[in-house]
Coordinates of C-alpha atoms in Angstrom, one line a residue:
Chain A
M1 CA 19.0 9.5 -22.7
S2 CA 22.4 11.0 -22.5
N3 CA 24.6 9.9 -18.8
Q4 CA 27.0 12.7 -18.6
E5 CA 25.4 15.1 -16.9
T6 CA 23.1 13.3 -14.0
S7 CA 22.5 16.5 -12.1
K8 CA 19.7 18.4 -13.6
S9 CA 18.2 21.9 -12.9
V10 CA 14.5 21.7 -11.8
F11 CA 12.3 23.5 -10.3
L12 CA 10.1 22.7 -7.2
N13 CA 7.0 23.9 -5.4
V14 CA 7.1 24.6 -1.9
N15 CA 4.9 26.3 -0.1
G16 CA 3.3 28.4 -3.0
V17 CA 7.4 29.3 -3.9
S18 CA 9.5 28.1 -7.2
Y19 CA 12.7 26.6 -6.0
P20 CA 15.4 26.4 -8.5
V21 CA 17.4 23.2 -7.6
T22 CA 20.1 21.6 -9.5
I23 CA 20.7 17.9 -7.9
D24 CA 20.9 14.1 -9.2
G25 CA 18.4 11.8 -9.8
G26 CA 18.7 9.8 -7.5
R27 CA 18.4 12.1 -4.6
N28 CA 15.3 11.8 -1.9
L29 CA 13.0 14.7 -1.4
L30 CA 14.2 15.3 2.4
S31 CA 17.1 16.1 1.5
V32 CA 16.9 18.7 -0.7
L33 CA 14.1 20.5 1.0
R34 CA 16.9 20.4 4.5
G35 CA 20.5 20.4 1.9
E36 CA 18.7 23.0 -0.7
I37 CA 16.3 24.7 0.2
G38 CA 17.2 25.1 3.8
L39 CA 13.6 24.1 4.9
T40 CA 14.7 22.1 8.0
G41 CA 11.1 22.0 9.8
T42 CA 10.5 18.6 7.8
K43 CA 12.5 16.2 10.0
E44 CA 15.0 12.5 9.1
G45 CA 13.3 9.4 11.8
C46 CA 14.5 6.4 10.4
D47 CA 15.1 7.5 6.8
D48 CA 14.1 4.0 5.6
C49 CA 9.9 5.0 5.6
E50 CA 9.0 3.7 9.0
C51 CA 8.6 7.1 11.4
G52 CA 6.9 9.4 9.6
A53 CA 8.9 12.0 10.9
C54 CA 9.5 13.6 7.1
M55 CA 6.2 13.5 6.3
V56 CA 5.3 16.2 3.6
L57 CA 2.5 16.7 1.7
V58 CA 2.6 16.2 -2.6
D59 CA -0.3 17.6 -4.5
G60 CA -2.1 17.3 -0.5
Q61 CA -0.7 13.5 -0.4
P62 CA 1.1 12.2 2.6
V63 CA 4.3 11.2 1.5
N64 CA 7.5 9.8 3.5
S65 CA 9.7 12.6 1.2
C66 CA 12.8 10.0 3.0
S67 CA 11.8 7.7 0.3
Y68 CA 10.3 10.1 -2.1
L69 CA 12.7 11.4 -4.9
A70 CA 12.7 15.6 -5.2
A71 CA 12.6 14.8 -9.0
Q72 CA 9.4 13.3 -8.8
T73 CA 8.2 16.2 -8.0
Q74 CA 8.3 18.4 -10.3
G75 CA 5.3 19.9 -10.8
R76 CA 4.0 19.6 -7.8
E77 CA 2.4 21.7 -5.4
I78 CA 4.7 20.3 -2.0
T79 CA 3.5 21.8 1.4
T80 CA 5.8 21.1 4.6
I81 CA 5.0 22.3 8.6
E82 CA 6.7 25.9 6.9
G83 CA 3.7 26.0 5.3
V84 CA 1.2 24.9 7.5
A85 CA 0.6 28.3 9.9
P86 CA -1.4 30.8 7.6
S87 CA 0.8 33.4 8.4
P88 CA 3.5 34.4 10.9
E89 CA 1.4 35.8 13.4
E90 CA -0.8 32.9 13.2
M91 CA -0.8 29.3 14.2
D92 CA -3.1 26.4 12.6
P93 CA -5.7 25.0 14.3
L94 CA -3.6 21.8 14.3
Q95 CA -0.8 23.8 15.7
T96 CA -2.7 25.4 18.8
N97 CA -4.5 22.7 19.4
I98 CA -1.5 19.6 19.8
L99 CA 0.3 22.2 21.7
E100 CA -3.1 22.9 24.1
A101 CA -3.8 19.0 24.1
G102 CA -0.2 19.0 26.0
G103 CA 1.0 16.4 22.9
V104 CA 3.9 17.5 22.0
Q105 CA 6.9 16.8 24.7
C106 CA 10.3 15.8 22.1
G107 CA 8.3 17.7 19.2
F108 CA 10.6 15.7 16.5
C109 CA 7.6 14.4 15.1
T110 CA 5.7 16.9 15.0
P111 CA 6.0 18.1 11.8
G112 CA 4.9 14.8 10.7
M113 CA 2.7 14.2 12.4
I114 CA 0.3 17.6 12.1
L115 CA 0.2 17.3 7.9
S116 CA -1.0 13.4 8.2
A117 CA -3.6 14.7 9.8
R118 CA -3.9 17.7 7.9
A119 CA -4.5 15.3 5.5
L120 CA -7.1 13.0 6.7
L121 CA -9.5 16.4 7.6
E122 CA -8.6 17.5 3.9
R123 CA -10.5 13.9 3.2
T124 CA -12.0 13.2 6.1
P125 CA -13.9 16.9 8.6
H126 CA -15.2 15.0 10.9
P127 CA -13.4 11.6 11.9
S128 CA -14.0 9.3 14.3
E129 CA -11.3 8.3 16.8
E130 CA -10.1 5.4 15.0
E131 CA -10.1 7.2 11.6
V132 CA -7.5 9.5 12.8
R133 CA -5.6 6.4 14.1
I134 CA -5.6 5.0 10.9
G135 CA -4.9 8.6 9.6
L136 CA -1.2 8.8 12.0
S137 CA -0.6 5.5 11.7
G138 CA 2.9 5.6 10.3
N139 CA 3.4 8.6 12.4
L140 CA 5.6 6.5 15.8
C141 CA 5.3 9.2 18.3
R142 CA 7.9 7.4 21.1
C143 CA 7.4 10.5 24.1
T144 CA 3.4 11.2 23.9
G145 CA 1.5 8.0 24.0
Y146 CA -0.3 9.3 21.0
A147 CA -3.9 10.4 23.2
R148 CA -3.1 13.8 23.4
I149 CA -2.5 13.5 19.6
V150 CA -5.3 12.2 18.6
E151 CA -7.3 14.5 20.8
A152 CA -5.6 17.6 19.5
V153 CA -7.3 16.2 15.8
Q154 CA -10.1 15.6 17.6
R155 CA -10.6 18.9 18.3
T156 CA -9.5 20.1 15.5
A157 CA -12.3 19.2 14.1
A158 CA -14.9 19.6 16.5
G159 CA -13.3 22.8 16.5
A160 CA -14.6 23.3 12.0
K161 CA -17.6 21.9 13.2
T162 CA -18.0 24.9 14.5
A163 CA -16.5 27.3 13.0
T164 CA -18.7 28.6 10.9
G165 CA -21.5 29.2 13.0
D166 CA -21.5 32.8 14.8
T167 CA -19.3 32.1 17.8
G168 CA -16.9 29.6 18.9
Q169 CA -17.8 30.0 22.5
Chain B
M1 CA 26.6 6.7 -7.4
T2 CA 24.2 9.3 -9.7
T3 CA 21.0 8.6 -11.5
H4 CA 19.9 9.6 -14.4
L5 CA 15.7 10.5 -14.1
L6 CA 13.5 10.4 -16.9
V7 CA 9.6 12.0 -16.0
A8 CA 8.2 10.2 -18.5
T9 CA 4.5 11.7 -19.9
T10 CA 3.8 9.1 -23.0
L11 CA 4.1 5.2 -21.8
D12 CA 6.2 5.2 -25.2
E13 CA 8.5 7.3 -23.4
A14 CA 8.9 5.4 -20.5
L15 CA 9.2 1.6 -22.0
A16 CA 11.6 3.4 -24.7
A17 CA 13.8 4.7 -22.3
M18 CA 13.1 0.7 -20.5
A19 CA 15.0 -0.4 -24.1
N20 CA 17.3 1.6 -23.3
G21 CA 17.8 0.0 -19.7
A22 CA 16.5 2.4 -17.2
R23 CA 14.3 0.9 -14.3
P24 CA 11.0 1.5 -13.6
I25 CA 9.6 3.6 -10.5
A26 CA 6.4 5.0 -9.1
G27 CA 6.0 5.6 -5.3
G28 CA 9.4 4.5 -4.7
T29 CA 9.0 2.9 -1.4
D30 CA 11.1 -0.4 -2.1
L31 CA 13.5 0.8 -4.3
V32 CA 14.8 3.7 -3.0
V33 CA 14.3 2.3 0.9
G34 CA 15.5 -0.8 -1.1
A35 CA 18.3 1.5 -1.9
R36 CA 19.4 2.4 1.6
V37 CA 19.1 0.2 3.8
G38 CA 21.8 -1.9 1.3
K39 CA 19.5 -4.3 -0.7
A40 CA 20.5 -3.6 -4.3
P41 CA 22.2 0.0 -4.9
L42 CA 19.4 2.6 -6.6
P43 CA 20.2 1.8 -10.9
T44 CA 21.4 4.4 -12.2
E45 CA 18.5 5.1 -15.4
L46 CA 15.7 5.0 -13.9
V47 CA 12.2 6.6 -15.3
A48 CA 9.4 7.5 -13.6
I49 CA 6.2 6.4 -14.8
D50 CA 4.2 8.2 -12.2
R51 CA 2.3 10.6 -13.5
L52 CA 1.5 7.7 -16.9
D53 CA -2.5 8.5 -16.2
E54 CA -3.5 5.4 -18.9
L55 CA -2.0 3.3 -16.5
D56 CA -4.2 4.5 -13.7
I57 CA -7.2 3.4 -14.4
V58 CA -9.4 0.1 -13.1
G59 CA -13.2 -0.4 -15.5
M60 CA -14.3 -4.0 -17.6
V61 CA -12.4 -5.5 -20.4
P62 CA -13.6 -7.9 -22.4
G63 CA -11.3 -11.4 -22.8
G64 CA -9.7 -13.0 -25.1
S65 CA -10.4 -15.6 -27.9
D66 CA -9.9 -18.6 -25.8
D67 CA -12.2 -17.4 -23.1
P68 CA -14.9 -14.1 -24.0
T69 CA -15.2 -14.0 -19.7
P70 CA -14.9 -9.6 -19.7
L71 CA -11.5 -8.9 -16.9
L72 CA -11.6 -6.7 -14.6
F73 CA -8.6 -4.4 -16.1
V74 CA -6.2 -3.0 -12.9
G75 CA -3.8 -0.6 -14.6
A76 CA -0.2 -0.7 -12.7
M77 CA 0.1 2.5 -11.5
V78 CA -3.5 2.1 -9.0
S79 CA -2.7 3.0 -5.7
H80 CA -3.6 1.0 -2.9
A81 CA -5.2 3.7 -1.7
T82 CA -7.7 3.9 -4.6
I83 CA -8.4 0.1 -4.7
M84 CA -8.9 0.2 -1.7
N85 CA -12.0 2.6 -1.8
H86 CA -13.0 1.4 -4.8
P87 CA -16.4 1.2 -4.8
L88 CA -16.4 -2.4 -7.5
L89 CA -13.7 -3.7 -6.0
A90 CA -14.7 -2.9 -2.1
A91 CA -17.7 -5.2 -3.4
S92 CA -16.9 -7.5 -6.1
Y93 CA -12.8 -8.0 -5.7
S94 CA -12.6 -8.0 -2.3
G95 CA -9.5 -9.9 -0.8
L96 CA -7.1 -7.4 -4.0
A97 CA -9.1 -4.6 -1.2
D98 CA -8.6 -6.5 2.1
A99 CA -4.6 -6.2 1.0
S100 CA -4.4 -3.1 0.0
A101 CA -5.9 -2.1 3.6
L102 CA -3.4 -3.8 4.9
V103 CA -0.2 -1.5 3.1
G104 CA 1.8 -0.5 5.5
S105 CA 0.6 3.4 6.9
P106 CA -1.6 6.2 4.9
S107 CA 1.4 7.4 3.0
T108 CA 2.7 3.9 1.9
R109 CA -1.0 3.1 0.5
N110 CA -1.0 6.6 -1.9
V111 CA 2.1 6.6 -3.5
G112 CA 2.5 2.6 -3.5
T113 CA 0.9 0.7 -6.0
I114 CA 0.0 -2.6 -7.4
G115 CA 2.2 -3.0 -10.8
G116 CA 5.2 -1.9 -8.0
N117 CA 4.0 -5.1 -5.4
V118 CA 3.1 -7.4 -8.1
M119 CA 6.4 -6.9 -9.6
N120 CA 9.2 -6.1 -7.3
A121 CA 8.1 -10.1 -6.5
S122 CA 8.4 -10.6 -2.4
P123 CA 7.2 -13.7 -0.8
A124 CA 5.1 -11.1 1.7
M125 CA 3.5 -9.2 -1.4
D126 CA 0.3 -8.1 0.4
T127 CA -1.6 -7.8 -2.5
G128 CA -0.6 -11.4 -4.1
A129 CA -1.9 -13.9 -2.0
P130 CA -6.0 -12.5 -3.3
L131 CA -4.6 -11.6 -7.0
L132 CA -3.4 -15.3 -7.1
A133 CA -6.6 -17.3 -5.6
M134 CA -8.4 -14.7 -8.2
G135 CA -6.1 -16.3 -11.0
A136 CA -5.5 -12.7 -12.5
M137 CA -3.1 -12.0 -14.9
A138 CA -0.5 -9.1 -15.8
V139 CA -0.2 -7.5 -18.6
L140 CA 4.0 -6.7 -19.8
Q141 CA 4.7 -4.4 -22.5
S142 CA 8.1 -3.6 -23.5
V143 CA 9.2 -1.9 -27.1
S144 CA 8.3 -4.6 -29.1
G145 CA 4.6 -5.7 -27.9
S146 CA 2.5 -6.7 -25.0
R147 CA 2.3 -10.4 -23.6
T148 CA -0.5 -11.5 -20.1
V149 CA 1.2 -13.9 -18.1
P150 CA -0.3 -15.6 -14.8
L151 CA 0.5 -14.5 -12.0
A152 CA 1.9 -18.0 -11.1
E153 CA 4.3 -17.8 -13.8
L154 CA 5.8 -14.4 -13.2
W155 CA 7.1 -14.5 -10.2
T156 CA 10.1 -17.4 -9.9
G157 CA 11.4 -16.4 -6.8
P158 CA 12.1 -13.8 -3.7
G159 CA 12.0 -10.5 -6.0
T160 CA 12.7 -12.6 -8.9
T161 CA 10.0 -12.5 -12.1
S162 CA 10.4 -13.9 -15.1
A163 CA 9.7 -10.3 -17.3
G164 CA 12.3 -9.3 -19.6
P165 CA 14.2 -5.9 -18.4
D166 CA 13.0 -4.2 -21.4
E167 CA 9.0 -5.5 -19.9
L168 CA 7.9 -2.7 -17.8
C169 CA 3.5 -3.9 -16.6
V170 CA 1.0 -2.0 -17.0
A171 CA -1.8 -3.7 -15.8
I172 CA -3.1 -6.8 -13.9
L173 CA -6.5 -8.9 -15.2
I174 CA -9.0 -10.2 -12.5
P175 CA -11.6 -13.1 -14.4
R176 CA -14.6 -11.4 -14.0
R177 CA -15.8 -12.8 -10.8
M178 CA -19.1 -13.6 -12.0
G179 CA -22.2 -13.8 -9.3
E180 CA -21.9 -15.0 -6.5
E181 CA -17.7 -15.4 -6.1
G182 CA -17.1 -14.6 -2.7
S183 CA -12.5 -13.1 -1.8
A184 CA -10.9 -12.6 1.0
Y185 CA -6.9 -11.9 2.5
V186 CA -5.7 -12.0 5.9
R187 CA -2.4 -12.0 7.7
L188 CA -1.1 -12.3 10.8
E189 CA 0.6 -9.3 12.2
Y190 CA 2.2 -8.1 15.0
R191 CA 0.7 -4.2 15.1
R192 CA -1.9 -1.9 13.3
A193 CA 0.3 -0.1 10.8
M194 CA 4.3 -0.8 8.6
E195 CA 3.8 -4.3 9.6
I196 CA 4.8 -6.3 7.1
A197 CA 2.8 -10.5 7.1
V198 CA 3.8 -13.4 9.2
V199 CA 2.1 -15.1 7.2
G200 CA -1.0 -14.7 5.5
A201 CA -4.0 -16.0 3.1
G202 CA -6.0 -15.3 0.0
A203 CA -9.3 -17.0 -0.6
A204 CA -12.1 -16.9 -3.3
V205 CA -15.1 -18.7 -3.1
T206 CA -17.9 -19.7 -5.2
L207 CA -21.5 -21.5 -3.4
N208 CA -23.5 -23.5 -5.5
D209 CA -27.2 -22.6 -4.4
D210 CA -27.5 -25.5 -1.6
G211 CA -24.1 -23.9 0.3
T212 CA -21.8 -25.7 -1.0
V213 CA -18.8 -25.1 -2.9
A214 CA -19.2 -25.0 -6.5
K215 CA -15.4 -23.5 -7.0
A216 CA -13.0 -22.6 -4.6
A217 CA -9.0 -21.1 -4.6
V218 CA -6.5 -20.8 -1.9
A219 CA -3.2 -19.1 -1.8
L220 CA -0.5 -18.5 1.0
T221 CA 1.7 -15.2 2.1
A222 CA 5.5 -15.2 3.5
V223 CA 5.6 -19.0 3.5
G224 CA 7.7 -19.9 0.2
P225 CA 9.7 -18.0 -2.6
T226 CA 7.1 -16.9 -3.8
I227 CA 3.2 -16.7 -3.2
L228 CA 1.9 -20.1 -3.3
A229 CA -1.0 -21.7 -4.4
L230 CA -2.8 -24.2 -3.0
T231 CA -3.2 -27.9 -4.6
G232 CA -5.5 -30.1 -4.0
L233 CA -8.6 -27.8 -2.9
E234 CA -10.7 -29.8 -4.9
E235 CA -10.5 -33.3 -3.7
L236 CA -10.8 -31.8 0.2
L237 CA -14.3 -28.9 -0.8
I238 CA -15.8 -29.0 -4.0
G239 CA -19.6 -30.4 -2.9
T240 CA -18.6 -29.5 1.1
P241 CA -20.2 -26.3 2.8
L242 CA -17.2 -24.7 4.3
D243 CA -17.6 -26.0 8.5
D244 CA -15.0 -26.3 10.4
L245 CA -14.8 -29.8 9.0
S246 CA -14.1 -28.8 5.8
L247 CA -12.2 -25.3 6.7
S248 CA -9.9 -27.8 9.3
A249 CA -8.8 -30.1 6.3
V250 CA -8.0 -26.7 4.5
A251 CA -5.5 -25.4 7.1
M252 CA -3.6 -29.0 7.6
L253 CA -3.2 -29.3 3.9
A254 CA -2.7 -25.3 4.4
S255 CA 0.7 -26.4 7.2
E256 CA 1.4 -29.4 5.2
Q257 CA 2.0 -27.4 1.6
A258 CA 3.8 -24.6 3.1
S259 CA 7.9 -24.3 3.5
P260 CA 8.4 -21.3 5.5
I261 CA 11.5 -19.4 6.6
S262 CA 12.4 -18.6 10.4
D263 CA 13.2 -15.8 10.4
L264 CA 13.3 -12.3 12.8
R265 CA 9.7 -12.7 12.4
A266 CA 9.2 -15.7 13.1
S267 CA 10.1 -19.3 13.6
D268 CA 9.3 -21.6 10.4
K269 CA 6.9 -23.9 12.8
Y270 CA 5.1 -20.4 14.1
R271 CA 4.6 -19.9 10.5
R272 CA 3.7 -23.2 9.0
H273 CA 1.1 -23.7 11.6
T274 CA -0.6 -19.8 11.3
V275 CA -0.6 -20.4 8.1
G276 CA -3.2 -22.7 8.1
V277 CA -4.7 -20.6 10.5
M278 CA -4.9 -17.7 7.9
A279 CA -6.1 -20.5 4.9
K280 CA -8.7 -21.1 7.3
R281 CA -10.2 -17.6 8.3
A282 CA -9.4 -16.7 4.6
L283 CA -12.1 -18.7 3.4
E284 CA -14.3 -18.9 5.7
A285 CA -14.4 -14.9 5.8
A286 CA -14.5 -15.5 1.6
G287 CA -17.9 -17.9 1.6
R288 CA -19.6 -15.9 4.0
R289 CA -19.2 -13.1 1.6
A290 CA -20.0 -15.3 -1.6
A291 CA -22.9 -16.2 0.3
G292 CA -23.9 -12.4 0.3
E293 CA -22.5 -11.2 4.0
T294 CA -20.8 -8.2 3.6
I295 CA -18.0 -8.1 6.1
A296 CA -16.1 -4.1 6.2
I297 CA -12.4 -3.8 4.3
P298 CA -10.7 -5.1 5.1
V299 CA -11.5 -8.6 7.1
N300 CA -8.6 -8.1 9.5
R301 CA -9.7 -5.3 11.2
A302 CA -13.5 -6.5 11.1
E303 CA -13.0 -9.4 12.1
G304 CA -10.4 -8.7 15.0
I305 CA -7.4 -10.8 13.7
G306 CA -3.9 -10.4 14.6
A307 CA -3.3 -6.9 16.5
A308 CA -6.7 -5.3 16.0
R309 CA -8.6 -8.6 18.2
N310 CA -7.7 -6.7 21.7
A311 CA -9.3 -3.0 20.1
A312 CA -11.9 -5.3 18.4
A313 CA -13.2 -7.0 21.1
Q314 CA -13.2 -3.4 23.3
N315 CA -16.1 -2.3 20.3
G316 CA -17.7 -6.4 20.4
A317 CA -17.2 -6.6 17.2
A318 CA -14.6 -9.7 17.8
K319 CA -16.8 -12.9 16.8

């Protein structure tokens, strides 16, 4: 293997778009998303794999992007908060519910919370409160006290239950 | 500082890179975080092993020529999330499932692997104590061949192992848990997520038909330079029931044999006392499982140990 050139050109598939980036093998995914690709919805909190502000999905699984090497995600699908809403005019039910439940204060943890919640609901469509709390563990919030975030996830799950029915209301 | 990363697609490719000095990386939860907090700089040559699907397998394999007992094969790339949800592991290797279920958070458990946990050689690793109590071994492979090393001989100190720099841990082997054997892992924790064991204990127990102990092993977490196997258990336990008297004697033995440090998380005295309590609880849970009782994974949550105590009490599940 060559030592001369450690920067490599790779393609990262983020929210369905393939981005060419030239990066060192040691660069973490968070810094590439924010610094190279310009998607700043993913936040840098502790930068130490503790707080969950940098959570993204890699092939549908939550990953702390601050501590995951960007080059390892080649060929995998990355989802960031920018890829959650179905269109620029429409929010994802998780986004609507977290706003309506009052689960957003400063907002710094929100992108990570939403991505962890999305992965949870994918895996467990109708989680108990305990399952929501476990699913969101690793995402710290210093404002809300969590209750309203948990409520928003449960509302989303309940909404999904009726969404297949005739009308929600 | 720059890093060259090779994303390996075959085991041979990964081993060749390691023979040329590359360090392996899977989920990066120890290596990348460690580099950032200043433990050790990120190696200049890395080989990513997360696409080696042949290392992401759980199954039974035949035993060797000296001992034909079948062995459980857990590939080094098997994640904590897979372990905690695996029906065979949860039912028959419960102590390992207990440990994986306590690691970090859902994201840590998705990318963190058993191979990484074992080879990082932290004395506070969660999977170490149950694996040691179950008599597990690591399979180390390099371009020049492979060898199987009992975990007790693998760990040599905090963060150090007897593996050569070119050797990749490809799997963990666990002697098959025959019939009535039960295992458990419990830890003292101050919070329920993103926590590192303050102290912990893993236990594996086989019972006789009359409920007395036929075989038992206990290992301790975070009370020495490596995971520590408790010695002298046979005299205390063989042929006796797991009652208050024998469990208290094991707790004392564990406290005696521990050589903990004081740090931010606990004093040496506190660790010495609480590791005895953990040993007792792990052994008790392992004994109940050996007797056929189902205790949900992880024992910490099911039995309300550590930070889960209040929550479990509210649910009426605390003992």
